[in-house]
Coordinates of C-alpha atoms in Angstrom, one line a residue:
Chain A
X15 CA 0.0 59.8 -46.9
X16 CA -3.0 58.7 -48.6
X17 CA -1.6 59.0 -52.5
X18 CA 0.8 56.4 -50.6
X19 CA -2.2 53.8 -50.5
X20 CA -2.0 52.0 -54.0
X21 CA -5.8 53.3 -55.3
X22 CA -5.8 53.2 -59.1
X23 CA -7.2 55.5 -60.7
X24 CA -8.0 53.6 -64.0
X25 CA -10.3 50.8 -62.2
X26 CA -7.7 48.1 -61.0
X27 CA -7.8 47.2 -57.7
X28 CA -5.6 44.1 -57.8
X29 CA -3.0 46.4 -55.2
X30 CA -6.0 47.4 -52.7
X31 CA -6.9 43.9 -52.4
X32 CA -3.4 42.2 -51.8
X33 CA -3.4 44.9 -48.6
X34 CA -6.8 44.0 -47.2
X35 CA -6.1 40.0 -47.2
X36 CA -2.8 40.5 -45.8
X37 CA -4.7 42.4 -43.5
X38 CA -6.6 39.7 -42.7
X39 CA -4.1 36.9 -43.0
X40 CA -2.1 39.3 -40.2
X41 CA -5.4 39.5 -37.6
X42 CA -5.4 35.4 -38.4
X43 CA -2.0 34.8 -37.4
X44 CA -2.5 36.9 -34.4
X45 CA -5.3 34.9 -33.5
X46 CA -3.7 31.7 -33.5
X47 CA -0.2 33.1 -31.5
X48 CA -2.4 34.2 -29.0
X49 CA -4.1 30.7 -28.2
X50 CA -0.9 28.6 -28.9
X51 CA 1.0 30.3 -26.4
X52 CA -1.0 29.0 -23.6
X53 CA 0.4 25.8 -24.3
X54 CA 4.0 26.8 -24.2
X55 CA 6.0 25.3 -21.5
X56 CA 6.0 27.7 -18.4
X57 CA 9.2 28.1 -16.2
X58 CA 9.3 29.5 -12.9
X59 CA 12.2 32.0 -12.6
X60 CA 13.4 33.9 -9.5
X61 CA 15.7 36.5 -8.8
X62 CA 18.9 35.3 -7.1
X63 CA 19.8 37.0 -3.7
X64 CA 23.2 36.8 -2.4
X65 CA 22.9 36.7 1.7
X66 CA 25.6 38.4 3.4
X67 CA 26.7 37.7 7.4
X68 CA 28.3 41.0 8.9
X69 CA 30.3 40.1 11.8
X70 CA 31.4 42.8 14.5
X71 CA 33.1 42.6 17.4
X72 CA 32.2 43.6 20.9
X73 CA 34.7 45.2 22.1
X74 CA 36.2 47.3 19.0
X75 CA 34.8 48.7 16.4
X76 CA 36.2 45.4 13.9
X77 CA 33.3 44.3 11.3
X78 CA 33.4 41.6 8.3
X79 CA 31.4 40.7 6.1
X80 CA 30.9 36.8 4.7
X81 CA 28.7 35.0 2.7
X82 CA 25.9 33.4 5.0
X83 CA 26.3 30.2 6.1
X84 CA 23.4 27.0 7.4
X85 CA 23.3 27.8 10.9
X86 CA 23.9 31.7 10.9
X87 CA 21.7 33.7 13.2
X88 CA 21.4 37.5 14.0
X89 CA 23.7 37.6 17.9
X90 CA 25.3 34.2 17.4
X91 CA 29.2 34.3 18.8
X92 CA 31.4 33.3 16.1
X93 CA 34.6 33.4 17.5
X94 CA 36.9 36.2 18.3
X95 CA 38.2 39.1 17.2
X96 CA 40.9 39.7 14.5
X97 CA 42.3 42.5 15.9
X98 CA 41.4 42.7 19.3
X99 CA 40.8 39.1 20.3
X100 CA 37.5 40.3 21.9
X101 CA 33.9 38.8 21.2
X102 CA 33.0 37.8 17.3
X103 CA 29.1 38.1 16.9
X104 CA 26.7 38.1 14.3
X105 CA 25.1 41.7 14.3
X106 CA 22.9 41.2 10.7
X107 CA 22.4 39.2 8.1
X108 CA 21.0 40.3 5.0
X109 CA 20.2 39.8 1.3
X110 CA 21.6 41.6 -1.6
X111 CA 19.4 41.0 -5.2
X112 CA 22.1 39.7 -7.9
X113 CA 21.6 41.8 -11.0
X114 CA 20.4 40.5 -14.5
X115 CA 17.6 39.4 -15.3
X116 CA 15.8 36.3 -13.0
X117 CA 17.0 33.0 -13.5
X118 CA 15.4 29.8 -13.7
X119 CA 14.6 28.3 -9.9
X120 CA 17.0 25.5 -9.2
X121 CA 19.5 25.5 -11.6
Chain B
X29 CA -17.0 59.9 -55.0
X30 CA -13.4 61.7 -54.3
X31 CA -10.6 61.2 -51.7
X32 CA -8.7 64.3 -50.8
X33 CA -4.9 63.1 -50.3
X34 CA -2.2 65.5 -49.7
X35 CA -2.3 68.2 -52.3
X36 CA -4.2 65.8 -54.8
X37 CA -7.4 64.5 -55.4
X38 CA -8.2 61.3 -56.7
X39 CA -11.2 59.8 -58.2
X40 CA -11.9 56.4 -55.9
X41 CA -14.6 54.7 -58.6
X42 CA -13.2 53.4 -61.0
X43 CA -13.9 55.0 -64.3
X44 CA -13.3 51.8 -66.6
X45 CA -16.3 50.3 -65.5
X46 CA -15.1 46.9 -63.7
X47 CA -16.1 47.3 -59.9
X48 CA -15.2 43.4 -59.2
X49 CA -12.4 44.4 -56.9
X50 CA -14.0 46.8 -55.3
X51 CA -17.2 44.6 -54.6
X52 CA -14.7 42.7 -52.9
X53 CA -12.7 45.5 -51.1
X54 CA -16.3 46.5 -49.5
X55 CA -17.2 42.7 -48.2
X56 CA -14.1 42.3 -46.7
X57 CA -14.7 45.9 -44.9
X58 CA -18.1 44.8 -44.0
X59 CA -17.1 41.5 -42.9
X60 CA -14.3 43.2 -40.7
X61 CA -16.7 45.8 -39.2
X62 CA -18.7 42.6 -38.1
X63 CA -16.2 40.8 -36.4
X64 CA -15.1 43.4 -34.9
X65 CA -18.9 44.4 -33.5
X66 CA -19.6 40.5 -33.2
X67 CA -16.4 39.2 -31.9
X68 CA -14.6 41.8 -30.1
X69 CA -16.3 40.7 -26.7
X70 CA -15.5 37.3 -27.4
X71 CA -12.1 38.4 -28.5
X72 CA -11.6 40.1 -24.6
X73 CA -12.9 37.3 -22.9
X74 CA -10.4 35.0 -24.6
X75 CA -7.3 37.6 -23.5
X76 CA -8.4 37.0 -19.9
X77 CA -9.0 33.4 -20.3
X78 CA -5.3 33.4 -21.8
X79 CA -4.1 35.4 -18.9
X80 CA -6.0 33.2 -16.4
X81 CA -4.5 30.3 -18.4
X82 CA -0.7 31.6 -18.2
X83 CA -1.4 31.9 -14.6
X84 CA -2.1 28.5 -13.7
X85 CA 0.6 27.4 -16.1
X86 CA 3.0 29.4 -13.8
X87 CA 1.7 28.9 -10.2
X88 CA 1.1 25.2 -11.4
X89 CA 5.0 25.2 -11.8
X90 CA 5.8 27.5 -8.5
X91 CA 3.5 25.2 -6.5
X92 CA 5.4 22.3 -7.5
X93 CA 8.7 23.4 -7.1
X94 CA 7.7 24.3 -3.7
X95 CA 6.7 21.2 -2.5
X96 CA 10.0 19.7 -3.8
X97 CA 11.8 22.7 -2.1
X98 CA 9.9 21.7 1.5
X99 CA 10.5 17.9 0.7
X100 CA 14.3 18.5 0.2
X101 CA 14.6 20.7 3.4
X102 CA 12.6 17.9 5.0
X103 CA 15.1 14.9 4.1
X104 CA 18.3 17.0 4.8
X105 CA 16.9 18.5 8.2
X106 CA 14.5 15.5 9.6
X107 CA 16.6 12.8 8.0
X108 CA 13.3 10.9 8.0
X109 CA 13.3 6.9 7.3
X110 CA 10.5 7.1 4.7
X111 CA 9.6 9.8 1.9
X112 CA 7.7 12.5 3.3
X113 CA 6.2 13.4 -0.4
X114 CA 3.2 11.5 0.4
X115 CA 2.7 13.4 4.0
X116 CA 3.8 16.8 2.2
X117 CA 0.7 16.2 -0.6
X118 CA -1.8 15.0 2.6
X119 CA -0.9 18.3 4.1
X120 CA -1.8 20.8 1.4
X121 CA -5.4 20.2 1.7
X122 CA -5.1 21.2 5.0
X123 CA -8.0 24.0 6.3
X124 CA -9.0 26.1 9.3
X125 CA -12.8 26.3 9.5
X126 CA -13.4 30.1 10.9
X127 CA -15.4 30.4 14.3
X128 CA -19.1 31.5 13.8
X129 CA -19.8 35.3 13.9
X130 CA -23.3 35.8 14.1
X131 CA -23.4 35.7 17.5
X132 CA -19.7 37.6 18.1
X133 CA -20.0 36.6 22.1
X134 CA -16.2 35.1 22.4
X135 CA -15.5 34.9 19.1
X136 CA -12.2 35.6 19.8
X137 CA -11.7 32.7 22.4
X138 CA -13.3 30.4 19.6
X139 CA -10.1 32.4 16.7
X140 CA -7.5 31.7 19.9
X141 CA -8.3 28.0 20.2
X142 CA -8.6 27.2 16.9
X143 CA -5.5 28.9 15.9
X144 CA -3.6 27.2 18.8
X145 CA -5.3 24.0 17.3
X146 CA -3.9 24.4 14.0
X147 CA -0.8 25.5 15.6
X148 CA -0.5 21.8 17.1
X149 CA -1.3 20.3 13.6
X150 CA 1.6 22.4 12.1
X151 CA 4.2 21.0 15.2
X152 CA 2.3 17.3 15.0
X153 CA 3.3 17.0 10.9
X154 CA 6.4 18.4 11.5
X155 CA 7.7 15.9 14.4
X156 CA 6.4 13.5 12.1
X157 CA 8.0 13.5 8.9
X158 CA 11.3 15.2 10.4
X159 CA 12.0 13.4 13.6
X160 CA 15.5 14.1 14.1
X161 CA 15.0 17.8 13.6
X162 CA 16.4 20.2 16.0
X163 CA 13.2 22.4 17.9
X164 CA 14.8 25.3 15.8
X165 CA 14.7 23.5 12.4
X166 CA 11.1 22.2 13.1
X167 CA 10.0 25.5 13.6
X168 CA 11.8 26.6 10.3
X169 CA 10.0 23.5 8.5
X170 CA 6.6 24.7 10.0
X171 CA 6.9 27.8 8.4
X172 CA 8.3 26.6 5.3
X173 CA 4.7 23.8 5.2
X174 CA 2.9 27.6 5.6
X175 CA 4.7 29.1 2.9
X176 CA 4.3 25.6 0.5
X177 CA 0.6 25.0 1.5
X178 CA 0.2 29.2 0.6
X179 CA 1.7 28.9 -2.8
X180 CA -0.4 25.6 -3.7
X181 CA -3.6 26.9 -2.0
X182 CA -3.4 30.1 -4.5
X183 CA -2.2 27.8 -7.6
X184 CA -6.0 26.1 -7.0
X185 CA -7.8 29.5 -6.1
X186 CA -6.6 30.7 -9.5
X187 CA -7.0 27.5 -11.2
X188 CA -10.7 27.6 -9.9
X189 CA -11.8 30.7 -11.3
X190 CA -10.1 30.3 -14.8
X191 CA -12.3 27.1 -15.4
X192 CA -15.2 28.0 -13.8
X193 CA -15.3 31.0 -16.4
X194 CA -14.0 28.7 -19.0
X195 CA -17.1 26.1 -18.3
X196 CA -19.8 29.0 -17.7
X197 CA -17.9 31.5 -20.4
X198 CA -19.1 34.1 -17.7
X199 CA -17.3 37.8 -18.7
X200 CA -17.9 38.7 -14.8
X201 CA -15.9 35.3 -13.7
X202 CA -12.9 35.7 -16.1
X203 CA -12.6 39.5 -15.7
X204 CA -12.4 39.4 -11.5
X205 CA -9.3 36.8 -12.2
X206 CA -7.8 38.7 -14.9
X207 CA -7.7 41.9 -13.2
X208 CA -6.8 40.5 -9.8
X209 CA -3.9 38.6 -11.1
X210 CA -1.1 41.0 -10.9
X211 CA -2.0 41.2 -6.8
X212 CA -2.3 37.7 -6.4
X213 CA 0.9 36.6 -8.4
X214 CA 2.8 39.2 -6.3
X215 CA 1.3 37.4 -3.1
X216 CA 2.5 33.9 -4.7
X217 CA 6.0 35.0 -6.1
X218 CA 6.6 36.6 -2.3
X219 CA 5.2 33.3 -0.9
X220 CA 7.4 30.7 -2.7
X221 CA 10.7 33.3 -2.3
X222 CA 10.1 33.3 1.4
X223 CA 10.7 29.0 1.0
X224 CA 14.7 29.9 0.6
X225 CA 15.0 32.1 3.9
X226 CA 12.5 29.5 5.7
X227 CA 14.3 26.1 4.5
X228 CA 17.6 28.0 5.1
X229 CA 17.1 29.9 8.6
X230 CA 17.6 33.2 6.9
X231 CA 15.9 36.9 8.9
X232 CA 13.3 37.8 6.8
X233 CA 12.1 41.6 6.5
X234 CA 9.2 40.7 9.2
X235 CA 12.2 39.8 11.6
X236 CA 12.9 43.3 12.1
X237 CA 10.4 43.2 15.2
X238 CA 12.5 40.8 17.0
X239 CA 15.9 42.0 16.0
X240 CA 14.7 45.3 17.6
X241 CA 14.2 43.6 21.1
X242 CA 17.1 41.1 20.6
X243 CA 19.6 44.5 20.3
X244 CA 17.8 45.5 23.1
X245 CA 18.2 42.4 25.5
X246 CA 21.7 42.0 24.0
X247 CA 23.9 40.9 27.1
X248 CA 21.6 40.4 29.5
X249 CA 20.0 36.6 30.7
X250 CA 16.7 36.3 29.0
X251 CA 14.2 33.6 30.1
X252 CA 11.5 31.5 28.5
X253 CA 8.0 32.7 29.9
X254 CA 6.0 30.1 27.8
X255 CA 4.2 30.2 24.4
X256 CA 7.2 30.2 22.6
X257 CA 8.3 33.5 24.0
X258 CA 11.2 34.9 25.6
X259 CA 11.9 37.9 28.1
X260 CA 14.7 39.9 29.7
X261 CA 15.2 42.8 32.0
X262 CA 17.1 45.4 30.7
X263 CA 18.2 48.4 32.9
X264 CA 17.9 51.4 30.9
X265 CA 18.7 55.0 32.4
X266 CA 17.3 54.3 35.9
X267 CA 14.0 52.8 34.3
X268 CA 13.7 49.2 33.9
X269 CA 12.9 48.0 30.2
X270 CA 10.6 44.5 30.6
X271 CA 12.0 43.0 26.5
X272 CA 9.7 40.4 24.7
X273 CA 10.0 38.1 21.7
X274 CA 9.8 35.3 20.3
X275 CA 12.3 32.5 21.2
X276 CA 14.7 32.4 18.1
X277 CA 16.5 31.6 16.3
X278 CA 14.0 29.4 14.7
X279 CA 11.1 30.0 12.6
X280 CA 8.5 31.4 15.7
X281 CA 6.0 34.1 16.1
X282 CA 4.8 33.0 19.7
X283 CA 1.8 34.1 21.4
X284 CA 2.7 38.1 22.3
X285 CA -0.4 39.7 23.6
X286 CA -0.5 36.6 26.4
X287 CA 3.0 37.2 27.2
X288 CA 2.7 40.6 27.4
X289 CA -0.7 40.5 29.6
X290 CA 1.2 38.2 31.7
X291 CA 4.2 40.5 32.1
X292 CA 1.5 43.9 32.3
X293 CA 0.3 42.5 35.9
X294 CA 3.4 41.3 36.9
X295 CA 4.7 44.9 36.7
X296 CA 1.6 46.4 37.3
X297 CA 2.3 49.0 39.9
X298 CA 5.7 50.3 38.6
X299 CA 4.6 50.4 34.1
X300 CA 4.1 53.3 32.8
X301 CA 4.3 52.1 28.9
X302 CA 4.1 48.9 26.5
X303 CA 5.7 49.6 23.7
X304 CA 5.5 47.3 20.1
X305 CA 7.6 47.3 17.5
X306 CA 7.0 45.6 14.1
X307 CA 7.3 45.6 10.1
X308 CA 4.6 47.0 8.8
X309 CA 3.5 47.1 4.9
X310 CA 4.6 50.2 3.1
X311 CA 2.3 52.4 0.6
X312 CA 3.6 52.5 -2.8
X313 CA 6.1 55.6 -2.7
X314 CA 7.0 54.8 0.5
X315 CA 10.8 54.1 1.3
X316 CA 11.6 51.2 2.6
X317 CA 12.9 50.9 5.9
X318 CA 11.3 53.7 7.0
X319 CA 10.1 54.0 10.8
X320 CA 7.2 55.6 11.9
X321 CA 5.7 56.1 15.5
X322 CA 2.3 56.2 16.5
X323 CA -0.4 54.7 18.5
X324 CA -1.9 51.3 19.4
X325 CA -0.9 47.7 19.5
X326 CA 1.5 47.1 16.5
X327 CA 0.8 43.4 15.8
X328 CA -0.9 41.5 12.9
X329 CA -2.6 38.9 13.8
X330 CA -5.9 37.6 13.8
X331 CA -7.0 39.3 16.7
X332 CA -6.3 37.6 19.8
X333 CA -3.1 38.6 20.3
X334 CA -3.9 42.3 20.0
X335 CA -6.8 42.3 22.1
X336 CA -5.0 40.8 24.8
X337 CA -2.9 43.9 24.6
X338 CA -4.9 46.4 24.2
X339 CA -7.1 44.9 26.8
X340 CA -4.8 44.5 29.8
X341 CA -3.5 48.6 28.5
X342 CA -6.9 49.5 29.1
X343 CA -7.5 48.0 32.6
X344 CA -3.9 49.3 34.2
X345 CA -4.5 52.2 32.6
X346 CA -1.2 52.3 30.6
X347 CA -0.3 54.0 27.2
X348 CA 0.4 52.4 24.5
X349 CA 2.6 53.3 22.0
X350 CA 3.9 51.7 18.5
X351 CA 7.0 51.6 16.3
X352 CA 6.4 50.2 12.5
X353 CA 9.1 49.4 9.9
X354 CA 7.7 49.9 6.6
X355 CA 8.8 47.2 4.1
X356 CA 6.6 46.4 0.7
X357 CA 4.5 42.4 1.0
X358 CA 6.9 40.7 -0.5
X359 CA 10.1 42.3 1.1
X360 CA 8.5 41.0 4.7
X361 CA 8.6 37.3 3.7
X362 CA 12.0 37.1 1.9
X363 CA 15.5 37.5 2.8
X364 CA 16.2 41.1 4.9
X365 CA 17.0 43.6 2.6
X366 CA 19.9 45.8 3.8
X367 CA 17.9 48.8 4.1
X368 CA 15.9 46.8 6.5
X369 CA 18.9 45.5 8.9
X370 CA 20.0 48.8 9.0
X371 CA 16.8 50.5 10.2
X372 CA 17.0 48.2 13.0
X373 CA 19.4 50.1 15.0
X374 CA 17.3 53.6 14.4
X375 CA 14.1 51.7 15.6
X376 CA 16.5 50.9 18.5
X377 CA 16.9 54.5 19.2
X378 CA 13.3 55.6 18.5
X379 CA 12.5 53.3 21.4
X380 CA 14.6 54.8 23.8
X381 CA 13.5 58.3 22.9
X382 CA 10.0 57.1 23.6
X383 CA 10.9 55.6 26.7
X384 CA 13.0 58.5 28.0
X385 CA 9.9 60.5 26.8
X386 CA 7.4 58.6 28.2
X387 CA 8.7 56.6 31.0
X388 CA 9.7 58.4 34.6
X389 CA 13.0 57.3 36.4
X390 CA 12.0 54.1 38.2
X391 CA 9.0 53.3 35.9
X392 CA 8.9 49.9 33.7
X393 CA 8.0 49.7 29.9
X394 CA 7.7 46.5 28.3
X395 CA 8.8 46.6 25.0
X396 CA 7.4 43.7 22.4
X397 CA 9.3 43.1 19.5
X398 CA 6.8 41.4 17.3
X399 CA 7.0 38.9 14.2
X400 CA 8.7 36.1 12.8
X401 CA 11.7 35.4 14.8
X402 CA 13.6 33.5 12.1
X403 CA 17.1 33.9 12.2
X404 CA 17.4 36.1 14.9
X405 CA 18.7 34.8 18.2
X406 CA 17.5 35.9 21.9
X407 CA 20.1 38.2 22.8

């Protein structure tokens, strides 16, 4: 490892001395990333939900599932029954995270 | 002066006689050792002014986009005739003064009063800048002001105590921000994703409460008993279940304890039980949706709701027992997760088990579900 470390052994040091200021010139850029990127342009990002409305029916044991709609509430009567023509109601409501990574709000 | 390397040794000093370069190698050591020694505080207390910085950048943005998110739910709910940005802006400086503890005589009157106060203020800016809002849809715009005014009021917080350090250049000030700022950005991001459920009418996870009792009154005539809450008998295996919540399916928490102290000596001589159910916040490593029993008044307010229950379980003499649905901060103010709507049903049964437990044939337990009621109707 450390023959690997251009040390001369007849007095020049020109290699050593390209490292150490590239050293430095690396800490320096450092430096200045770190405070520049507080001026960067922030963006607020959420992860999308999708809500789902599970309707069920009263009487048998019918059960759908849509995407949730303004005016949706847990118990609400929604109709009737596909199958059995009894008693549609809203028995949850609930939100599924989309996958990938957040997106930005609003768009 | 000799280096051992691997399997050879070299001579470091140079045998030619020119030590220029390494003159040079040495100063820049020395000169790094010294920043290093010099600098390296400084150097810390710029990270956590950066991170501070970042912060604000982003809660600066999320408070923002809030108000526009309450201001859009605003015009399309309250169909107002002017722009309510002006009253939206008035309203985020908005504060509650606490009551005076030294002397703790009736301190909790003094909480109740002043929360019913602010209460008014909340219903007051509402009917203002959304007139022709349904009473559902103001109470969904008077928790969506809550969640806006939250957001902004952490936005300044933070934005206080990153240039208060930045003016003083106080280590203590910048690294009490720093480190708190994974908790309180968590508290924000749950904050401004609980706007979409609130603008939208959408359970959130601390609607579990209520969706408990709403199962349970389910079919049978519930009335208004005041304070924004709502109660029906339920007839449950020759016992008589007394069910409380808030009056959905808007955006309501009511006032429990007073309906429940209400209900308590209106029963008095038959109760055997009062029974609350709510979400509760979960320890990390803790499932989600999971239900545990135990003891006490399961409710989070302030404190005058609670006491009111407890007090009125103490004088009648009646156990009190309590049903919690775990669910992480920021999982109670968004959107139900699924895991959530379906432990509502098993809290249904846990509550029957405790009254069949509990409760002799012919006794009454009122059973509280307790929370936000957004979303959820009244059974």
């Amino acid at each position: 490892m450390l023959n690997q470390i251009p040390i001369s052994s007849n007095g020049d040091y020109t290699d050593l001395l390209t490292w150490y200021l590239l050293l430095v010139l690396i800490m320096l850029i450092i430096f200045s990333t770190l405070f520049s990127a507080t001026r960067r342009r922030v963006l607020v990002t959420v992860r999308g939900v999708r809500t789902i409305t599970v309707l069920q029916c009263e009487k048998c044991d019918y059960k759908e599932e849509r995407e949730f709609q303004v005016g949706d509430y847990v118990l609400k009567r929604v109709g009737e029954c596909a199958k059995c023509k009894g008693p549609l109601y809203i028995s949850m409501i609930y939100g599924v995270p989309e996958k990938g990574p957040p997106r930005p709000y609003g768009y | 002066m000799v280096i051992f390397g691997t399997g050879e040794v070299r001579q470091f000093m140079p045998t030619g006689g020119d030590y220029t370069y390494l003159i040079v190698y040495l100063i820049t050591l020395i000169a790094l050792t010294f920043m290093w020694l010099f600098l390296g505080q400084r150097y810390q207390v710029y990270m956590w002014l950066r991170d501070a910085e970042r912060a604000t950048l982003k809660l600066e943005a999320m408070a923002k986009k809030g108000k526009e998110v309450l201001v859009n739910a605003i015009k399309e709910l309250g169909k107002p005739d002017k722009d309510p940005s002006e009253e939206v802006e008035k309203f985020m400086d908005f504060f509650v003064i606490e009551p005076v503890d030294r002397d703790p005589f009736g301190v909790l009157k003094r909480l109740e009063h002043l929360l019913d106060v602010e209460r008014e203020k909340f219903k007051d800016v509402v009917a203002r800048v959304a007139p022709k809002a349904n009473s559902d849809e103001r109470a969904n715009l008077e928790a969506s002001f809550a969640a806006a005014w939250a957001v902004n009021y952490i936005y300044k917080f933070v934005r206080h105590y990153m240039l208060l350090g930045k003016k003083t250049k106080s280590m203590i000030v910048l690294m009490q921000i720093a480190y708190s700022l994974p908790m309180i950005m968590r508290l924000a991001e749950a904050y401004f994703n609980s706007l979409d459920a609130f603008t939208k009418g959408k359970p959130i996870g601390d609607s579990v409460g209520p969706m408990v009792a709403a199962k349970l009154m389910k079919g049978y005539p519930c009335k208004s008993i005041g304070d924004e809450i709502v109660a029906a008998e339920v007839p449950f295996e020759g016992r008589l279940l007394v069910v409380v919540k808030a009056e959905g399916p808007g955006g309501r928490v009511g006032k429990p304890g007073e309906a429940i102290a209400k209900l308590a000596q209106q029963y008095k001589d038959r109760l055997k039980r009062i029974i609350t159910v709510d979400a509760a916040i979960k320890m990390e490593g803790e499932n989600t949706g999971q239900i545990a029993e135990g003891v006490g008044a399961a409710i989070g307010d302030p404190g005058p709701e609670k006491y009111k229950i407890e007090q009125v379980a103490l004088e009648l003499g009646v156990g009190l027992d309590a049903v919690i649905i775990k669910q992480a901060y920021e999982e109670a103010l968004s959107t139900m997760r699924k895991e959530l709507a379906e432990a509502v049903d098993k809290a249904v049964e846990v509550v029957k088990k405790i009254v069949r437990e509990k409760v002799v044939e012919g006794g009454v337990a009122i059973i509280a579900g307790i929370g936000n009621t957004i979303g959820v109707g009244n059974g």
